[in-house]
Coordinates of C-alpha atoms in Angstrom, one line a residue:
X1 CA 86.1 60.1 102.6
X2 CA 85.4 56.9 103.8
X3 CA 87.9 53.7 104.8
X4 CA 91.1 54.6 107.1
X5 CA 92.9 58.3 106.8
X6 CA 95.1 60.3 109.0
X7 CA 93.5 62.3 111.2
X8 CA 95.7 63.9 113.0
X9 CA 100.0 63.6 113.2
X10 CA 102.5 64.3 116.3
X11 CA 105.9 64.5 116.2
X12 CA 108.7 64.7 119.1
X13 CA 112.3 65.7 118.5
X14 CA 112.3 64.8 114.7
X15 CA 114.6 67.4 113.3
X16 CA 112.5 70.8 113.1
X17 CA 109.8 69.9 115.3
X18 CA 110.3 69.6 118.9
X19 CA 106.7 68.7 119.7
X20 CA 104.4 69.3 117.5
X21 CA 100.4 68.3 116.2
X22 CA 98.1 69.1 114.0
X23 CA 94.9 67.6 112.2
X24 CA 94.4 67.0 108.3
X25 CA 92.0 66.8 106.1
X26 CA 91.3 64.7 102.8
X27 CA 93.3 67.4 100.9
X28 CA 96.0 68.9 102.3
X29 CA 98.3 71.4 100.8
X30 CA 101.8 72.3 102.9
X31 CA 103.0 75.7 101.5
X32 CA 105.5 78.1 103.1
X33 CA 109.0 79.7 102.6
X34 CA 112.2 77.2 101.8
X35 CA 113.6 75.8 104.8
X36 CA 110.2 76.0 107.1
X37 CA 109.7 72.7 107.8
X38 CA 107.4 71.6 104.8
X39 CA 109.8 68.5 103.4
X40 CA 110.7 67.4 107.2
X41 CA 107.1 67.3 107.9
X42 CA 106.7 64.7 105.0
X43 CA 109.4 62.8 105.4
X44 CA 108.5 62.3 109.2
X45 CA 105.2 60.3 107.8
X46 CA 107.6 58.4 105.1
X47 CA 109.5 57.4 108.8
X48 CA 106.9 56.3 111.0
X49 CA 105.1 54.3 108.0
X50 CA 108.4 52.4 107.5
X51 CA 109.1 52.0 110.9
X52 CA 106.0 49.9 111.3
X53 CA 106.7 48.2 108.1
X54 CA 109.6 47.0 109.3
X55 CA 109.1 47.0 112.6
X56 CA 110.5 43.2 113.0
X57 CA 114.2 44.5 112.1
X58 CA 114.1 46.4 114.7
X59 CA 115.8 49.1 113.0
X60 CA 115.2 51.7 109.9
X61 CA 117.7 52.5 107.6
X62 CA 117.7 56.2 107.2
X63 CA 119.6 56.2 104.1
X64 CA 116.5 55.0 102.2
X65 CA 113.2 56.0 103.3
X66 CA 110.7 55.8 100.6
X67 CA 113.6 56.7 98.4
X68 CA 114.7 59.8 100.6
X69 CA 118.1 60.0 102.3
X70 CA 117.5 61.2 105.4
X71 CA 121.2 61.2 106.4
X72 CA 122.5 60.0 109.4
X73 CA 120.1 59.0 112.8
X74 CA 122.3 62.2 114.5
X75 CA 121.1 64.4 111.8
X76 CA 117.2 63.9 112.4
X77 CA 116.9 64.5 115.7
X78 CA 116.3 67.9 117.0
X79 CA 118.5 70.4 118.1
X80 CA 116.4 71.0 121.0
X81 CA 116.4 67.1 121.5
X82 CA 114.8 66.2 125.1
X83 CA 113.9 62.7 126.4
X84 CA 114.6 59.5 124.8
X85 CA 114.4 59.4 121.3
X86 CA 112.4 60.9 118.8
X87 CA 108.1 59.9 118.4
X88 CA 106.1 59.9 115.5
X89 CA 102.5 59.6 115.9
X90 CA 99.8 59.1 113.3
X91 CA 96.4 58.8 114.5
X92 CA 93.9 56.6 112.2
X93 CA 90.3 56.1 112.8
X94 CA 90.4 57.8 116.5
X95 CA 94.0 54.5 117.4
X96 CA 97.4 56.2 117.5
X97 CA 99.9 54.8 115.6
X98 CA 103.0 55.5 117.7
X99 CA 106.7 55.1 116.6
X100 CA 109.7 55.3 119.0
X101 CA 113.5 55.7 117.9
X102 CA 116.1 55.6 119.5
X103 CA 119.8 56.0 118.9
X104 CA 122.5 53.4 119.2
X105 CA 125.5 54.4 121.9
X106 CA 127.7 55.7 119.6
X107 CA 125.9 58.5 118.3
X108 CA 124.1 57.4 115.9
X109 CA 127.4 57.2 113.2
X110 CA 125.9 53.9 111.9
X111 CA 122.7 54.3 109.1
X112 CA 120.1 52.7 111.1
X113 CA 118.1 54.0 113.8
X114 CA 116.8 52.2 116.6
X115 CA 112.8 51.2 116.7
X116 CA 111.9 51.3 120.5
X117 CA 108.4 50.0 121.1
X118 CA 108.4 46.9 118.1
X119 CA 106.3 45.0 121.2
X120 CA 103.9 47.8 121.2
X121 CA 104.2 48.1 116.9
X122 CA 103.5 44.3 116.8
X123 CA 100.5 44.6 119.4
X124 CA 98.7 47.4 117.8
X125 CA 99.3 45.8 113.5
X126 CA 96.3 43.3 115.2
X127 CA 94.2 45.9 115.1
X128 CA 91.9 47.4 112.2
X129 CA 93.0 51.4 112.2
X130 CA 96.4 51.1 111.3
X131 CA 99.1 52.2 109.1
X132 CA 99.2 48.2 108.5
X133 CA 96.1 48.5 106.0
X134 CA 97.3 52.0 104.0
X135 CA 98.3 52.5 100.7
X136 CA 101.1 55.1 101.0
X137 CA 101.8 56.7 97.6
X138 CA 104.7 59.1 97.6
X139 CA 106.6 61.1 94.0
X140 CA 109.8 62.7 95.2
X141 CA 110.2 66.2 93.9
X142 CA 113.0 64.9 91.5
X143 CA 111.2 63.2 89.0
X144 CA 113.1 61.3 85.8
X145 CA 113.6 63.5 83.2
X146 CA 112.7 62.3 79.8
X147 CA 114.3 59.5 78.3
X148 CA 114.7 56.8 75.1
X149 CA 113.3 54.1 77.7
X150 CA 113.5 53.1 81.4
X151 CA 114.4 50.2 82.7
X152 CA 111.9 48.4 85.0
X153 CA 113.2 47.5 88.4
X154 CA 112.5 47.8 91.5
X155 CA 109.0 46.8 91.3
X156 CA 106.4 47.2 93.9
X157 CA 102.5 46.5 93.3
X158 CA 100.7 49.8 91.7
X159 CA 103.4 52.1 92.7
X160 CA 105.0 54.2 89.8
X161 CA 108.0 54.5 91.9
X162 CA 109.7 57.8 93.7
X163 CA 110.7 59.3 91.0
X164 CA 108.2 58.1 88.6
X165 CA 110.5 55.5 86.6
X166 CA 108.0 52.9 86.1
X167 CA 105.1 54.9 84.8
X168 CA 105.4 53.2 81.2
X169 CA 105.2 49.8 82.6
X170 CA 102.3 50.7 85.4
X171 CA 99.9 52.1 82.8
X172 CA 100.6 48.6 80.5
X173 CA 99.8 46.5 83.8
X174 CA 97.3 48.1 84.5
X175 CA 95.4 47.9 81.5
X176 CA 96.0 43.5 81.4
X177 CA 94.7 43.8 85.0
X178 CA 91.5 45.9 84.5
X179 CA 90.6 42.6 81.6
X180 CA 91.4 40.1 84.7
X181 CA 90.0 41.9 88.0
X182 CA 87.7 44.2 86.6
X183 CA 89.0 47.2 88.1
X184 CA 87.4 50.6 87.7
X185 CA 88.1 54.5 88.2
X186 CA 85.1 56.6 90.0
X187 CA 82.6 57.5 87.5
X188 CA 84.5 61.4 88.5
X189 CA 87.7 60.5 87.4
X190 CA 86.5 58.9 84.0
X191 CA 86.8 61.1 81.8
X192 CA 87.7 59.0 78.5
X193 CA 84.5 57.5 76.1
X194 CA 86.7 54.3 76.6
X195 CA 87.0 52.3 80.1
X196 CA 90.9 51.4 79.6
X197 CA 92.8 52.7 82.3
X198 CA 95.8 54.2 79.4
X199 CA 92.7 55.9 77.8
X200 CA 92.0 57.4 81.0
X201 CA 95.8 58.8 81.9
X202 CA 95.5 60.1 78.2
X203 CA 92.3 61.8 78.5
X204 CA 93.6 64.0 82.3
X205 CA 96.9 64.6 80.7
X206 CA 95.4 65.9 77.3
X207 CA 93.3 67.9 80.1
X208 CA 96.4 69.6 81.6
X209 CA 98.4 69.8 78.2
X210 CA 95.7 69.9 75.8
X211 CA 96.0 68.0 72.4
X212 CA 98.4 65.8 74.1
X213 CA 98.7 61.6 73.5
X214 CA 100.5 59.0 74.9
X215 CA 102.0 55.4 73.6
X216 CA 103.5 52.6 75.9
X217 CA 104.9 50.1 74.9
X218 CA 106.9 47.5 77.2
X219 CA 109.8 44.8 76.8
X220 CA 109.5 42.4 79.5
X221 CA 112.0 40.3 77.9
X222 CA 114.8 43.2 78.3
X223 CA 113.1 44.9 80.6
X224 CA 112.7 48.2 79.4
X225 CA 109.5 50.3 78.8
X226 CA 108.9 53.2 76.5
X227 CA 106.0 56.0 76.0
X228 CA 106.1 58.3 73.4
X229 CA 104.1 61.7 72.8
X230 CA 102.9 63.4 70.4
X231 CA 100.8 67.1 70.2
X232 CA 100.3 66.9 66.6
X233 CA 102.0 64.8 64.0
X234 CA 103.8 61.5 64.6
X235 CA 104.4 60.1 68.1
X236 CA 107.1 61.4 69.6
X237 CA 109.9 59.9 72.4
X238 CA 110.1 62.0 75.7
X239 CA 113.6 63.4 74.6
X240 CA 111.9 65.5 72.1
X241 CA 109.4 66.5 73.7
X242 CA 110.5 68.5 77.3
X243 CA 110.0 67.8 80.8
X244 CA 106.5 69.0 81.6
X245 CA 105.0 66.3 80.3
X246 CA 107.0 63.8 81.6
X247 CA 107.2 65.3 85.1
X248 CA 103.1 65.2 85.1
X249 CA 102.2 61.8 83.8
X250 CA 103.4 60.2 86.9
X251 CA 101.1 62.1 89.2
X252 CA 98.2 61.5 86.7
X253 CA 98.8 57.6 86.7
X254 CA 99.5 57.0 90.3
X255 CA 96.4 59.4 91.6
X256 CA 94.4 57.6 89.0
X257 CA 95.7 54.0 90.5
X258 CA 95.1 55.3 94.0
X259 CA 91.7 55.7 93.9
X260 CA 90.7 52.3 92.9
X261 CA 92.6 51.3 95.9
X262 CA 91.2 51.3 99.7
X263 CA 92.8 53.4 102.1
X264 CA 95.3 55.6 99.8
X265 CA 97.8 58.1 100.7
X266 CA 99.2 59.9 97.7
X267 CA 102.3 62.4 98.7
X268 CA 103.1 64.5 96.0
X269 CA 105.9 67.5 96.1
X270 CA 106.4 70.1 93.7
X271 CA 103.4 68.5 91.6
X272 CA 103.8 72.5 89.7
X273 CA 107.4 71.4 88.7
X274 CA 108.0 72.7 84.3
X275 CA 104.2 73.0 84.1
X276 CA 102.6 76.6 82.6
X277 CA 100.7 77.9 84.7
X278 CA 96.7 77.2 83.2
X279 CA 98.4 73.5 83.9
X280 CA 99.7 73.9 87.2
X281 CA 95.9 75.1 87.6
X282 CA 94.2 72.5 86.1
X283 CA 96.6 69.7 88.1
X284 CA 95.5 71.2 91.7
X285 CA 91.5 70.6 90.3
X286 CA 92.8 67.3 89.2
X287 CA 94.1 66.3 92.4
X288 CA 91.3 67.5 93.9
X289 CA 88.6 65.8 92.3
X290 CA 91.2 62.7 93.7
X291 CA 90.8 63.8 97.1
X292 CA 86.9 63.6 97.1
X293 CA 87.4 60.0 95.3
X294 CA 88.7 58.1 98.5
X295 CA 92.5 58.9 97.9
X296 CA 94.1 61.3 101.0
X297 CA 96.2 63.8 99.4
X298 CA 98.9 65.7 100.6
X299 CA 100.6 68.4 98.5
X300 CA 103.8 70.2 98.7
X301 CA 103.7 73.2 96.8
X302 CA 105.0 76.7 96.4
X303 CA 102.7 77.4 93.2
X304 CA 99.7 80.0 93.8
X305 CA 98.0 78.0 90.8
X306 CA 98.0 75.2 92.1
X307 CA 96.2 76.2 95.5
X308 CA 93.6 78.1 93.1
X309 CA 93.2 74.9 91.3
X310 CA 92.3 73.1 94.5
X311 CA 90.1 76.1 95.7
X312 CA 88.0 76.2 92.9
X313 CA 87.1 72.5 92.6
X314 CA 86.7 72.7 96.3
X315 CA 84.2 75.5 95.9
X316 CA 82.7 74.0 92.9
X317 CA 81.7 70.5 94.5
X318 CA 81.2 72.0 98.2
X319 CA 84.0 70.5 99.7
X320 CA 86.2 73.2 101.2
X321 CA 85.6 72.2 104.7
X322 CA 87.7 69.1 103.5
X323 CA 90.9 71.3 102.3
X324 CA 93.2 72.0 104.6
X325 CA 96.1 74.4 103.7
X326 CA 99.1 73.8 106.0
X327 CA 101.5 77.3 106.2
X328 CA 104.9 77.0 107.6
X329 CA 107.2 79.1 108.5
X330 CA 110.2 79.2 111.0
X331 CA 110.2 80.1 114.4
X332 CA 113.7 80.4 115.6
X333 CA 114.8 76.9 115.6
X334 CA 111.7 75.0 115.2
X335 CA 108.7 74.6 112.7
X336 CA 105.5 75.7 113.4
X337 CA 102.4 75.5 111.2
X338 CA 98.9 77.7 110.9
X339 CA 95.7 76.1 109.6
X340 CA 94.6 78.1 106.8
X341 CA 90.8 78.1 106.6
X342 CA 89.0 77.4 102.9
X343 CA 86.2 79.4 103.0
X344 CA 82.6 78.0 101.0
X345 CA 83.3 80.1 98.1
X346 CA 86.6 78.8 97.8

């Protein structure tokens, strides 16, 4: 994978983890029993990278973190809290990218959190391995539903949103913008007869949920968007159709948009979610195939199938010493994490 990727993560006093590293890979899958630190362990990255986005305030709101509600600063700090405050570390290119917080003196009752080193932040943004120049991608595991249309809002540049509310309108911008800047999938991840980036997102979900197609159509005017379905037949709206699809599509679209991006960091939990299984399968190849197309993935998953998935298009293009299966599990009050190994056979 080439460009700027986590290496490695550390994190101090941040809820589960009291101090705590480990390494990744280009695809990394976090898997484990409920409550064993898998969510925490995401939503400290989601922190630190808004922590040095808005590193100027001086303080994170940690009632909206990437679209998570991480409750109150008292509430994220661990029960085994020692020193200061809590750090977050991500190491890029060989540079740690280190985030302090702190809490204010009375407790931490208010939403915000203290940033601590914003001299240090501000210092180390100058340089070229930072969190500065990444693309982070992250679909919260409660995706919209279907519905008649969404409304657009909220819009940030080829980001589908948490929850995957602006898929419809993503797909139509990005086909205008392929005409005007000439952008391109990897030759991997082009599956369609047809370069338009729709055709594409078509083409990977009919692979998941075969003999499937998709319509968008968008209202800029009212602002509303609109994709319909359809397995056989007329073309369908999402209401009458279930939530599989509708769960999936996002995922497709933005792991198709990361990877004609630099530097991309696509966070996906409970990709599996209303899928059948032969899906959930085919999904963990798909995202796979992503991971060896420039885009760092990061999965959390409790679905067997979609580990297999990712085994056997590790196995099948050589890659397994570039999977890294992450497998927590509760040790008294804390988190701790094994490395699970892919072998070459997958």
């Amino acid at each position: 994978m080439s460009g700027i990727k986590m290496e490695r993560v550390a994190w101090k006093n941040f809820k589960c983890y009291k101090d705590f590293q480990i390494d990744l890979a280009e695809l990394n899958i976090l898997a484990g029993s409920n409550a064993a630190g898998k969510s925490s362990f995401i939503q400290a990255i989601l922190l630190a990278f808004q922590s040095w986005e808005e590193f100027d305030k001086n303080v994170v709101n940690t009632n909206c973190v990437y679209g998570v509600n991480l409750g109150l600063p008292i509430n994220i700090i661990s029960e085994n809290f020692e020193g200061k405050g809590i750090t977050l570390e991500i190491v890029c290119g060989g540079c740690g990218n280190r985030v302090v917080l702190g809490m204010d003196e009375d407790g931490g009752n208010d939403m915000h959190i203290r940033i601590l080193n914003g001299e240090e932040i501000a210092v180390q943004r100058g340089e070229r391995n930072n969190l500065k120049h990444m693309h982070l991608f992250f679909l919260n595991a409660e995706r919209q539903g279907p519905r008649v249309v969404s409304p657009i809002r909220e819009i940030q540049p080829n980001f589908v949103g948490y929850a995957g509310e602006n898929t419809g309108y993503l797909i139509s911008e990005i086909d205008k913008r392929q005409k005007l800047q000439g952008i391109k999938l990897p030759d991997s991840l082009k599956i369609s007869p047809l370069d338009r980036f729709s055709a594409n997102c078509e083409a990977w979900l009919d692979m998941l949920i075969p003999n499937t197609e998709l319509q968008c159509s968008v209202d800029m005017e009212k602002n509303l968007s609109t994709i319909k379905f359809k397995n056989s037949g007329e073309f369908y709206l999402p209401t009458a159709t279930g939530f599989g699809i509708t769960y999936v599509l996002p995922i497709i679209v933005q792991a198709l948009v990361a990877s004609t991006l630099e530097n991309s960091v696509l966070i996906v939990e409970n990709p599996e979610a209303h899928l059948h299984p032969l899906s959930q399968s085919r999904l963990g190849k798909f995202l796979a195939l992503v991971a060896w197309n420039g885009v760092q993935v990061l999965i959390e998953t409790h679905s067997e199938h979609v580990i297999d998935g990712c085994r056997i298009q590790a196995a099948k293009e050589k890659m397994c010493g570039n999977v890294r299966i992450l497998f927590f599990e509760k040790n008294q009050e804390n988190s701790i994490c094994k490395s699970i190994a892919v072998q070459e056979n997958g």
